[in-house]
PDB file of C-alpha atoms and ligand atoms in Angstrom:
ATOM      1  CA  UNK A   1     -31.808  14.683  22.043  1.00 95.00           C
ATOM      2  CA  UNK A   2     -30.027  16.677  20.206  1.00 97.00           C
ATOM      3  CA  UNK A   3     -26.086  15.706  19.209  1.00 98.00           C
ATOM      4  CA  UNK A   4     -23.687  17.155  16.803  1.00 98.00           C
ATOM      5  CA  UNK A   5     -20.721  16.631  16.586  1.00 98.00           C
ATOM      6  CA  UNK A   6     -17.344  18.815  15.322  1.00 98.00           C
ATOM      7  CA  UNK A   7     -15.197  16.290  12.918  1.00 98.00           C
ATOM      8  CA  UNK A   8     -11.807  17.812  12.399  1.00 97.00           C
ATOM      9  CA  UNK A   9      -9.116  15.708  10.683  1.00 95.00           C
ATOM     10  CA  UNK A  10      -5.269  16.088  12.219  1.00 95.00           C
ATOM     11  CA  UNK A  11      -3.272  17.288   8.889  1.00 92.00           C
ATOM     12  CA  UNK A  12      -3.403  20.652   9.128  1.00 92.00           C
ATOM     13  CA  UNK A  13      -3.931  23.148  11.155  1.00 94.00           C
ATOM     14  CA  UNK A  14      -7.539  24.360  11.779  1.00 94.00           C
ATOM     15  CA  UNK A  15      -8.783  26.818  10.375  1.00 91.00           C
ATOM     16  CA  UNK A  16     -12.147  29.986  10.700  1.00 91.00           C
ATOM     17  CA  UNK A  17     -13.995  27.406   8.414  1.00 90.00           C
ATOM     18  CA  UNK A  18     -13.191  24.702  11.295  1.00 94.00           C
ATOM     19  CA  UNK A  19     -14.240  27.241  13.917  1.00 95.00           C
ATOM     20  CA  UNK A  20     -17.268  27.915  12.099  1.00 94.00           C
ATOM     21  CA  UNK A  21     -18.793  24.982  11.867  1.00 96.00           C
ATOM     22  CA  UNK A  22     -17.869  23.893  15.752  1.00 98.00           C
ATOM     23  CA  UNK A  23     -19.773  27.045  16.509  1.00 97.00           C
ATOM     24  CA  UNK A  24     -21.750  26.414  15.388  1.00 96.00           C
ATOM     25  CA  UNK A  25     -23.002  22.817  16.056  1.00 97.00           C
ATOM     26  CA  UNK A  26     -21.635  23.832  19.421  1.00 98.00           C
ATOM     27  CA  UNK A  27     -24.425  26.261  19.766  1.00 97.00           C
ATOM     28  CA  UNK A  28     -27.346  24.864  18.039  1.00 96.00           C
ATOM     29  CA  UNK A  29     -26.481  20.692  20.670  1.00 98.00           C
ATOM     30  CA  UNK A  30     -26.293  23.797  23.402  1.00 97.00           C
ATOM     31  CA  UNK A  31     -29.370  25.244  22.635  1.00 97.00           C
ATOM     32  CA  UNK A  32     -31.784  22.063  22.797  1.00 97.00           C
ATOM     33  CA  UNK A  33     -30.466  21.470  25.485  1.00 97.00           C
ATOM     34  CA  UNK A  34     -27.910  18.119  23.329  1.00 98.00           C
ATOM     35  CA  UNK A  35     -24.416  17.193  23.345  1.00 98.00           C
ATOM     36  CA  UNK A  36     -22.059  18.796  21.395  1.00 98.00           C
ATOM     37  CA  UNK A  37     -19.255  16.040  20.448  1.00 98.00           C
ATOM     38  CA  UNK A  38     -15.004  16.104  19.175  1.00 98.00           C
ATOM     39  CA  UNK A  39     -14.155  13.136  17.329  1.00 98.00           C
ATOM     40  CA  UNK A  40     -10.514  13.593  15.632  1.00 97.00           C
ATOM     41  CA  UNK A  41     -10.935  12.059  12.785  1.00 96.00           C
ATOM     42  CA  UNK A  42      -6.586  10.915  12.125  1.00 94.00           C
ATOM     43  CA  UNK A  43      -7.646   7.839   9.283  1.00 90.00           C
ATOM     44  CA  UNK A  44      -5.533   9.637   7.135  1.00 83.00           C
ATOM     45  CA  UNK A  45      -2.317   7.157   7.444  1.00 77.00           C
ATOM     46  CA  UNK A  46       0.632   9.371   6.664  1.00 79.00           C
ATOM     47  CA  UNK A  47      -1.402  12.467   6.443  1.00 83.00           C
ATOM     48  CA  UNK A  48      -2.906  12.443   9.592  1.00 86.00           C
ATOM     49  CA  UNK A  49       0.014  13.969  11.856  1.00 89.00           C
ATOM     50  CA  UNK A  50      -1.151  12.727  16.088  1.00 83.00           C
ATOM     51  CA  UNK A  51       0.162  16.081  17.458  1.00 88.00           C
ATOM     52  CA  UNK A  52      -2.086  18.372  15.696  1.00 95.00           C
ATOM     53  CA  UNK A  53      -5.036  16.964  18.137  1.00 96.00           C
ATOM     54  CA  UNK A  54      -3.784  18.625  21.464  1.00 96.00           C
ATOM     55  CA  UNK A  55      -3.492  21.842  19.879  1.00 96.00           C
ATOM     56  CA  UNK A  56      -7.287  21.504  18.360  1.00 98.00           C
ATOM     57  CA  UNK A  57      -7.883  20.862  21.396  1.00 98.00           C
ATOM     58  CA  UNK A  58      -6.082  24.108  22.266  1.00 98.00           C
ATOM     59  CA  UNK A  59      -8.239  26.398  19.635  1.00 98.00           C
ATOM     60  CA  UNK A  60     -11.763  24.515  20.748  1.00 98.00           C
ATOM     61  CA  UNK A  61     -11.383  25.782  24.625  1.00 98.00           C
ATOM     62  CA  UNK A  62      -9.287  28.837  23.389  1.00 98.00           C
ATOM     63  CA  UNK A  63     -12.457  29.703  21.419  1.00 98.00           C
ATOM     64  CA  UNK A  64     -14.413  29.106  24.889  1.00 98.00           C
ATOM     65  CA  UNK A  65     -16.277  25.501  23.779  1.00 98.00           C
ATOM     66  CA  UNK A  66     -16.569  22.779  25.361  1.00 98.00           C
ATOM     67  CA  UNK A  67     -17.276  19.113  24.255  1.00 98.00           C
ATOM     68  CA  UNK A  68     -17.250  15.446  24.956  1.00 98.00           C
ATOM     69  CA  UNK A  69     -14.382  13.360  23.655  1.00 98.00           C
ATOM     70  CA  UNK A  70     -15.780  10.657  22.020  1.00 98.00           C
ATOM     71  CA  UNK A  71     -13.142   7.800  20.739  1.00 97.00           C
ATOM     72  CA  UNK A  72     -10.539   8.871  17.341  1.00 96.00           C
ATOM     73  CA  UNK A  73     -10.786   6.464  14.386  1.00 95.00           C
ATOM     74  CA  UNK A  74      -8.149   5.159  14.581  1.00 93.00           C
ATOM     75  CA  UNK A  75      -9.200   3.584  17.862  1.00 95.00           C
ATOM     76  CA  UNK A  76     -11.960   2.159  15.339  1.00 97.00           C
ATOM     77  CA  UNK A  77     -10.342  -0.434  12.849  1.00 96.00           C
ATOM     78  CA  UNK A  78     -12.148  -3.489  14.185  1.00 97.00           C
ATOM     79  CA  UNK A  79     -15.244  -1.776  13.383  1.00 98.00           C
ATOM     80  CA  UNK A  80     -14.858  -0.496  10.026  1.00 98.00           C
ATOM     81  CA  UNK A  81     -13.155  -4.469   9.381  1.00 97.00           C
ATOM     82  CA  UNK A  82     -16.654  -5.899  11.110  1.00 98.00           C
ATOM     83  CA  UNK A  83     -18.717  -3.834   8.701  1.00 98.00           C
ATOM     84  CA  UNK A  84     -17.094  -4.349   5.743  1.00 97.00           C
ATOM     85  CA  UNK A  85     -17.049  -8.062   5.856  1.00 97.00           C
ATOM     86  CA  UNK A  86     -20.755  -7.881   6.176  1.00 97.00           C
ATOM     87  CA  UNK A  87     -20.828  -5.799   2.521  1.00 98.00           C
ATOM     88  CA  UNK A  88     -18.806  -8.349   1.500  1.00 96.00           C
ATOM     89  CA  UNK A  89     -20.591 -11.195   2.371  1.00 96.00           C
ATOM     90  CA  UNK A  90     -23.491  -9.144   0.551  1.00 96.00           C
ATOM     91  CA  UNK A  91     -22.128  -9.186  -2.317  1.00 95.00           C
ATOM     92  CA  UNK A  92     -21.803  -5.302  -2.254  1.00 97.00           C
ATOM     93  CA  UNK A  93     -18.006  -4.833  -2.283  1.00 97.00           C
ATOM     94  CA  UNK A  94     -16.022  -5.804  -5.500  1.00 96.00           C
ATOM     95  CA  UNK A  95     -11.376  -4.515  -4.725  1.00 95.00           C
ATOM     96  CA  UNK A  96     -10.090  -2.415  -7.148  1.00 95.00           C
ATOM     97  CA  UNK A  97      -6.392  -1.971  -8.548  1.00 93.00           C
ATOM     98  CA  UNK A  98      -6.895   1.130 -10.340  1.00 92.00           C
ATOM     99  CA  UNK A  99      -5.090   3.550  -9.826  1.00 89.00           C
ATOM    100  CA  UNK A 100      -5.898   7.441  -9.177  1.00 87.00           C
ATOM    101  CA  UNK A 101      -4.548   8.308 -12.661  1.00 91.00           C
ATOM    102  CA  UNK A 102      -6.032   5.456 -14.287  1.00 90.00           C
ATOM    103  CA  UNK A 103      -9.293   6.376 -12.785  1.00 89.00           C
ATOM    104  CA  UNK A 104      -9.444  10.045 -14.052  1.00 89.00           C
ATOM    105  CA  UNK A 105      -8.261   8.775 -17.859  1.00 89.00           C
ATOM    106  CA  UNK A 106     -10.959   6.126 -18.161  1.00 87.00           C
ATOM    107  CA  UNK A 107     -13.777   8.492 -16.440  1.00 88.00           C
ATOM    108  CA  UNK A 108     -16.669   9.751 -19.561  1.00 85.00           C
ATOM    109  CA  UNK A 109     -18.081  11.834 -16.330  1.00 88.00           C
ATOM    110  CA  UNK A 110     -16.453  14.228 -13.422  1.00 89.00           C
ATOM    111  CA  UNK A 111     -19.533  14.200 -10.304  1.00 87.00           C
ATOM    112  CA  UNK A 112     -19.337  16.478  -7.455  1.00 86.00           C
ATOM    113  CA  UNK A 113     -16.887  14.807  -6.114  1.00 84.00           C
ATOM    114  CA  UNK A 114     -13.959  14.415  -9.785  1.00 87.00           C
ATOM    115  CA  UNK A 115     -13.835  11.633 -12.396  1.00 90.00           C
ATOM    116  CA  UNK A 116     -16.224   9.165 -12.078  1.00 91.00           C
ATOM    117  CA  UNK A 117     -15.562   5.656 -12.374  1.00 93.00           C
ATOM    118  CA  UNK A 118     -16.358   4.003 -14.711  1.00 90.00           C
ATOM    119  CA  UNK A 119     -16.513   0.491 -12.949  1.00 91.00           C
ATOM    120  CA  UNK A 120     -13.633  -1.416 -14.138  1.00 91.00           C
ATOM    121  CA  UNK A 121     -13.009  -3.624 -11.941  1.00 91.00           C
ATOM    122  CA  UNK A 122     -16.932  -4.040 -11.600  1.00 93.00           C
ATOM    123  CA  UNK A 123     -17.331  -7.811 -10.843  1.00 85.00           C
ATOM    124  CA  UNK A 124     -13.731  -8.810 -10.133  1.00 86.00           C
ATOM    125  CA  UNK A 125     -13.786 -10.605  -6.633  1.00 82.00           C
ATOM    126  CA  UNK A 126     -10.342 -11.392  -5.528  1.00 79.00           C
ATOM    127  CA  UNK A 127      -7.508  -8.936  -6.769  1.00 72.00           C
ATOM    128  CA  UNK A 128      -5.089 -11.727  -5.700  1.00 74.00           C
ATOM    129  CA  UNK A 129      -1.563 -11.530  -3.739  1.00 72.00           C
ATOM    130  CA  UNK A 130      -1.091  -7.355  -4.698  1.00 76.00           C
ATOM    131  CA  UNK A 131      -3.868  -5.890  -2.773  1.00 82.00           C
ATOM    132  CA  UNK A 132      -6.216  -2.914  -3.826  1.00 89.00           C
ATOM    133  CA  UNK A 133      -9.259  -1.190  -2.270  1.00 95.00           C
ATOM    134  CA  UNK A 134     -12.832  -2.310  -1.896  1.00 96.00           C
ATOM    135  CA  UNK A 135     -15.177  -0.158  -4.021  1.00 97.00           C
ATOM    136  CA  UNK A 136     -19.535  -0.113  -2.248  1.00 98.00           C
ATOM    137  CA  UNK A 137     -21.456  -1.598  -5.820  1.00 97.00           C
ATOM    138  CA  UNK A 138     -24.069   1.523  -5.920  1.00 97.00           C
ATOM    139  CA  UNK A 139     -26.431   0.153  -8.040  1.00 97.00           C
ATOM    140  CA  UNK A 140     -27.048  -3.358  -6.748  1.00 97.00           C
ATOM    141  CA  UNK A 141     -26.516  -1.287  -3.238  1.00 98.00           C
ATOM    142  CA  UNK A 142     -29.712   0.384  -5.224  1.00 98.00           C
ATOM    143  CA  UNK A 143     -31.519  -2.476  -6.090  1.00 97.00           C
ATOM    144  CA  UNK A 144     -31.986  -3.911  -2.387  1.00 97.00           C
ATOM    145  CA  UNK A 145     -32.650  -0.073  -1.099  1.00 98.00           C
ATOM    146  CA  UNK A 146     -34.672   1.764  -3.703  1.00 98.00           C
ATOM    147  CA  UNK A 147     -34.951   5.461  -3.962  1.00 98.00           C
ATOM    148  CA  UNK A 148     -33.787   7.203   0.338  1.00 98.00           C
ATOM    149  CA  UNK A 149     -34.548  10.314   0.604  1.00 98.00           C
ATOM    150  CA  UNK A 150     -32.567  12.603   3.015  1.00 98.00           C
ATOM    151  CA  UNK A 151     -32.571  16.458   4.623  1.00 98.00           C
ATOM    152  CA  UNK A 152     -30.578  19.201   4.913  1.00 98.00           C
ATOM    153  CA  UNK A 153     -31.554  21.539   7.301  1.00 96.00           C
ATOM    154  CA  UNK A 154     -30.743  24.391   4.880  1.00 95.00           C
ATOM    155  CA  UNK A 155     -31.390  22.841   1.305  1.00 96.00           C
ATOM    156  CA  UNK A 156     -34.742  20.877   2.922  1.00 98.00           C
ATOM    157  CA  UNK A 157     -35.450  17.128   1.395  1.00 98.00           C
ATOM    158  CA  UNK A 158     -33.199  15.662  -0.341  1.00 98.00           C
ATOM    159  CA  UNK A 159     -32.845  11.988  -2.966  1.00 98.00           C
ATOM    160  CA  UNK A 160     -30.189  10.634  -2.551  1.00 98.00           C
ATOM    161  CA  UNK A 161     -27.834  10.286  -5.811  1.00 96.00           C
ATOM    162  CA  UNK A 162     -25.159   8.638  -4.734  1.00 96.00           C
ATOM    163  CA  UNK A 163     -24.327   7.644  -8.823  1.00 95.00           C
ATOM    164  CA  UNK A 164     -23.471  10.460  -9.482  1.00 94.00           C
ATOM    165  CA  UNK A 165     -20.846   9.962  -8.058  1.00 93.00           C
ATOM    166  CA  UNK A 166     -20.271   6.446  -8.950  1.00 94.00           C
ATOM    167  CA  UNK A 167     -18.632   3.123  -7.036  1.00 96.00           C
ATOM    168  CA  UNK A 168     -16.965   4.729  -4.314  1.00 96.00           C
ATOM    169  CA  UNK A 169     -13.837   3.110  -1.370  1.00 96.00           C
ATOM    170  CA  UNK A 170     -15.405   1.942   1.272  1.00 97.00           C
ATOM    171  CA  UNK A 171     -12.185   0.392   2.018  1.00 96.00           C
ATOM    172  CA  UNK A 172      -8.445   1.966   0.765  1.00 94.00           C
ATOM    173  CA  UNK A 173      -6.631  -0.257  -0.098  1.00 90.00           C
ATOM    174  CA  UNK A 174      -3.298   0.828   3.426  1.00 88.00           C
ATOM    175  CA  UNK A 175      -6.632   1.233   5.669  1.00 91.00           C
ATOM    176  CA  UNK A 176      -9.571  -0.949   7.222  1.00 93.00           C
ATOM    177  CA  UNK A 177     -11.878   2.107   5.920  1.00 96.00           C
ATOM    178  CA  UNK A 178     -11.984   4.988   3.362  1.00 96.00           C
ATOM    179  CA  UNK A 179     -13.843   8.099   5.394  1.00 95.00           C
ATOM    180  CA  UNK A 180     -17.817   7.591   4.069  1.00 97.00           C
ATOM    181  CA  UNK A 181     -17.206   4.257   5.854  1.00 98.00           C
ATOM    182  CA  UNK A 182     -15.494   5.446   8.697  1.00 98.00           C
ATOM    183  CA  UNK A 183     -17.442   9.114   9.089  1.00 98.00           C
ATOM    184  CA  UNK A 184     -21.630   6.931   8.634  1.00 98.00           C
ATOM    185  CA  UNK A 185     -19.908   3.876  10.635  1.00 98.00           C
ATOM    186  CA  UNK A 186     -18.632   6.494  13.310  1.00 98.00           C
ATOM    187  CA  UNK A 187     -22.218   8.639  13.428  1.00 98.00           C
ATOM    188  CA  UNK A 188     -24.648   5.723  13.930  1.00 98.00           C
ATOM    189  CA  UNK A 189     -21.680   4.815  16.918  1.00 98.00           C
ATOM    190  CA  UNK A 190     -21.717   7.699  18.807  1.00 98.00           C
ATOM    191  CA  UNK A 191     -25.029   8.358  18.216  1.00 98.00           C
ATOM    192  CA  UNK A 192     -24.661  11.725  16.034  1.00 98.00           C
ATOM    193  CA  UNK A 193     -28.616  13.198  15.162  1.00 98.00           C
ATOM    194  CA  UNK A 194     -26.932  16.285  13.046  1.00 98.00           C
ATOM    195  CA  UNK A 195     -24.729  15.891  10.764  1.00 98.00           C
ATOM    196  CA  UNK A 196     -23.111  18.771  10.609  1.00 96.00           C
ATOM    197  CA  UNK A 197     -20.377  20.093   8.023  1.00 95.00           C
ATOM    198  CA  UNK A 198     -19.547  22.193   4.957  1.00 93.00           C
ATOM    199  CA  UNK A 199     -20.762  22.443   2.165  1.00 93.00           C
ATOM    200  CA  UNK A 200     -17.959  21.425  -0.064  1.00 92.00           C
ATOM    201  CA  UNK A 201     -19.168  17.878   1.953  1.00 95.00           C
ATOM    202  CA  UNK A 202     -22.395  17.835   0.525  1.00 96.00           C
ATOM    203  CA  UNK A 203     -22.527  14.924  -2.356  1.00 96.00           C
ATOM    204  CA  UNK A 204     -20.771  12.491  -0.366  1.00 97.00           C
ATOM    205  CA  UNK A 205     -24.227  12.814   1.746  1.00 98.00           C
ATOM    206  CA  UNK A 206     -25.426  10.695  -0.907  1.00 98.00           C
ATOM    207  CA  UNK A 207     -23.678   7.333  -0.381  1.00 98.00           C
ATOM    208  CA  UNK A 208     -23.823   7.734   3.422  1.00 98.00           C
ATOM    209  CA  UNK A 209     -27.143   7.917   3.647  1.00 98.00           C
ATOM    210  CA  UNK A 210     -26.774   4.465   0.913  1.00 98.00           C
ATOM    211  CA  UNK A 211     -24.167   3.524   3.398  1.00 98.00           C
ATOM    212  CA  UNK A 212     -26.600   3.406   6.858  1.00 98.00           C
ATOM    213  CA  UNK A 213     -30.421   2.337   4.340  1.00 98.00           C
ATOM    214  CA  UNK A 214     -28.008  -1.096   3.390  1.00 98.00           C
ATOM    215  CA  UNK A 215     -26.388  -1.770   7.064  1.00 98.00           C
ATOM    216  CA  UNK A 216     -29.336  -0.377   9.063  1.00 98.00           C
ATOM    217  CA  UNK A 217     -27.851   1.747  10.744  1.00 98.00           C
ATOM    218  CA  UNK A 218     -30.222   5.142  12.102  1.00 98.00           C
ATOM    219  CA  UNK A 219     -30.632   9.175   9.635  1.00 98.00           C
ATOM    220  CA  UNK A 220     -29.474  11.297  11.416  1.00 98.00           C
ATOM    221  CA  UNK A 221     -30.727  14.778   9.822  1.00 98.00           C
ATOM    222  CA  UNK A 222     -27.581  16.658   7.754  1.00 98.00           C
ATOM    223  CA  UNK A 223     -26.715  21.014   8.063  1.00 96.00           C
ATOM    224  CA  UNK A 224     -24.259  21.505   5.753  1.00 96.00           C
ATOM    225  CA  UNK A 225     -23.469  24.829   6.003  1.00 93.00           C
ATOM    226  CA  UNK A 226     -21.922  28.149   3.660  1.00 90.00           C
ATOM    227  CA  UNK A 227     -17.815  27.553   3.389  1.00 89.00           C
ATOM    228  CA  UNK A 228     -16.010  30.708   4.344  1.00 84.00           C
ATOM    229  CA  UNK A 229     -14.217  32.110   1.802  1.00 84.00           C
ATOM    230  CA  UNK A 230     -10.772  34.738   1.869  1.00 79.00           C
ATOM    231  CA  UNK A 231     -10.095  38.390   0.709  1.00 77.00           C
ATOM    232  CA  UNK A 232      -9.451  37.238  -2.942  1.00 77.00           C
ATOM    233  CA  UNK A 233     -13.162  34.372  -3.043  1.00 77.00           C
ATOM    234  CA  UNK A 234     -11.662  31.205  -2.580  1.00 79.00           C
ATOM    235  CA  UNK A 235     -12.501  28.808  -0.489  1.00 77.00           C
ATOM    236  CA  UNK A 236     -10.428  28.993   3.157  1.00 73.00           C
ATOM    237  CA  UNK A 237      -8.131  25.866   3.264  1.00 68.00           C
ATOM    238  CA  UNK A 238      -5.361  24.583   5.326  1.00 59.00           C
ATOM    239  CA  UNK A 239      -2.676  23.681   1.999  1.00 58.00           C
ATOM    240  CA  UNK A 240      -2.985  27.522   0.701  1.00 60.00           C
ATOM    241  CA  UNK A 241      -1.643  28.779   5.172  1.00 62.00           C
ATOM    242  CA  UNK A 242      -4.681  30.792   5.665  1.00 68.00           C
ATOM    243  CA  UNK A 243      -4.712  31.749   8.430  1.00 82.00           C
ATOM    244  CA  UNK A 244      -4.486  29.306  11.634  1.00 91.00           C
ATOM    245  CA  UNK A 245      -7.380  29.491  14.606  1.00 94.00           C
ATOM    246  CA  UNK A 246      -3.480  28.995  16.633  1.00 94.00           C
ATOM    247  CA  UNK A 247      -1.639  32.026  14.823  1.00 93.00           C
ATOM    248  CA  UNK A 248      -4.597  33.569  16.368  1.00 94.00           C
ATOM    249  CA  UNK A 249      -3.911  31.974  19.088  1.00 96.00           C
ATOM    250  CA  UNK A 250      -0.179  32.627  20.199  1.00 95.00           C
ATOM    251  CA  UNK A 251      -0.365  35.805  19.970  1.00 95.00           C
ATOM    252  CA  UNK A 252      -1.879  36.336  22.858  1.00 96.00           C
ATOM    253  CA  UNK A 253      -5.686  37.437  20.829  1.00 95.00           C
ATOM    254  CA  UNK A 254      -8.900  36.715  23.041  1.00 97.00           C
ATOM    255  CA  UNK A 255     -10.325  33.354  22.026  1.00 97.00           C
ATOM    256  CA  UNK A 256     -13.980  34.200  23.199  1.00 97.00           C
ATOM    257  CA  UNK A 257     -14.441  37.586  21.380  1.00 96.00           C
ATOM    258  CA  UNK A 258     -12.931  35.816  18.441  1.00 95.00           C
ATOM    259  CA  UNK A 259     -16.621  33.607  18.702  1.00 96.00           C
ATOM    260  CA  UNK A 260     -18.962  36.241  19.784  1.00 96.00           C
ATOM    261  CA  UNK A 261     -18.135  37.867  16.038  1.00 93.00           C
ATOM    262  CA  UNK A 262     -18.044  35.051  14.277  1.00 92.00           C
ATOM    263  CA  UNK A 263     -21.845  34.343  15.498  1.00 94.00           C
ATOM    264  CA  UNK A 264     -22.826  37.853  14.584  1.00 91.00           C
ATOM    265  CA  UNK A 265     -21.023  37.057  11.322  1.00 86.00           C
ATOM    266  CA  UNK A 266     -18.310  38.865  10.943  1.00 86.00           C
ATOM    267  CA  UNK A 267     -15.124  37.596  10.165  1.00 82.00           C
ATOM    268  CA  UNK A 268     -11.175  38.116  10.954  1.00 77.00           C
ATOM    269  CA  UNK A 269      -8.636  38.428   7.993  1.00 74.00           C
ATOM    270  CA  UNK A 270     -11.230  40.082   5.685  1.00 75.00           C
ATOM    271  CA  UNK A 271     -13.164  36.032   5.173  1.00 79.00           C
ATOM    272  CA  UNK A 272     -16.721  35.622   3.899  1.00 80.00           C
ATOM    273  CA  UNK A 273     -19.249  33.735   3.939  1.00 83.00           C
ATOM    274  CA  UNK A 274     -19.943  32.789   0.422  1.00 81.00           C
ATOM    275  CA  UNK A 275     -23.084  33.168  -0.884  1.00 74.00           C
ATOM    276  CA  UNK A 276     -26.356  30.948  -1.657  1.00 57.00           C
TER     277      UNK A 276
HETATM  278  N1  LIG B   1     -12.744  14.570   8.798  1.00 60.49           N
HETATM  279  C1  LIG B   1     -13.808  15.267   7.745  1.00 60.49           C
HETATM  280  C2  LIG B   1     -12.067  16.442   7.469  1.00 60.49           C
HETATM  281  O1  LIG B   1     -11.874  17.496   8.454  1.00 60.49           O
HETATM  282  C3  LIG B   1     -15.123  16.209   8.104  1.00 60.49           C
HETATM  283  C4  LIG B   1     -15.864  14.889   8.297  1.00 60.49           C
HETATM  284  C5  LIG B   1     -17.014  15.276   8.469  1.00 60.49           C
HETATM  285  O2  LIG B   1     -16.900  16.762   9.068  1.00 60.49           O
HETATM  286  O3  LIG B   1     -17.931  14.318   7.539  1.00 60.49           O
HETATM  287  O4  LIG B   1     -12.965  17.427   6.374  1.00 60.49           O
END
């Protein structure tokens, strides 16, 4: 059965890029007689604004989508802690106290997700009183799994290349999981078979594929869709105050009609889809 999902983080309102992602995921599930899930990804600590989750539900309803909601990430801490412990027991995690600035300073390569962590803390086993984050030792994990591949609906078969990102943080100093660990565990727990998300997360999938292999999780397929650009050709972003779905909804506009337009590739507010 096809199971797709929409997994927004409640740290800013939804814009048309989110609407596009949700509509495509919804329609693919419906066409296949499958399930479309909503998962609120509220593990961003103080950046999470729980009240936004209700806005998201109103937005999706306004667009005429139907979904099944699965537990929010904030309720899943125990499963993250358990998985991190397994990885630690397998010798695949090491503690790290480097700050973002230190990583940027020490990095000699810039990967698809920014400065590549040069492994300063690799080999450490204890951070003592001060605490720290925990990173995945990618080389060691790859030694266990061997080469891996994954499939993207648009880009085709991919050779997993987690080394391009460097050793990612899996457990944050202040939180039981980073995005990478939480999303991989949740998609598996929710039975997601097709992970639909924007192309900006394409490189993250290399890490997720590796995590699936070391944790023995099922391997879904992916569909990384093109991103929506604004009139000036820039990616839509919450921080640039791209017009929110809720602005249109609260102005009394017809969400069903907007959703139909999006299905036909017609975008509001001069937005357009980035070219391949
Ligand atoms: N929660 C992430 C976001 O809102 C998306 C995660 C995903 O689709 O994998 O950007």
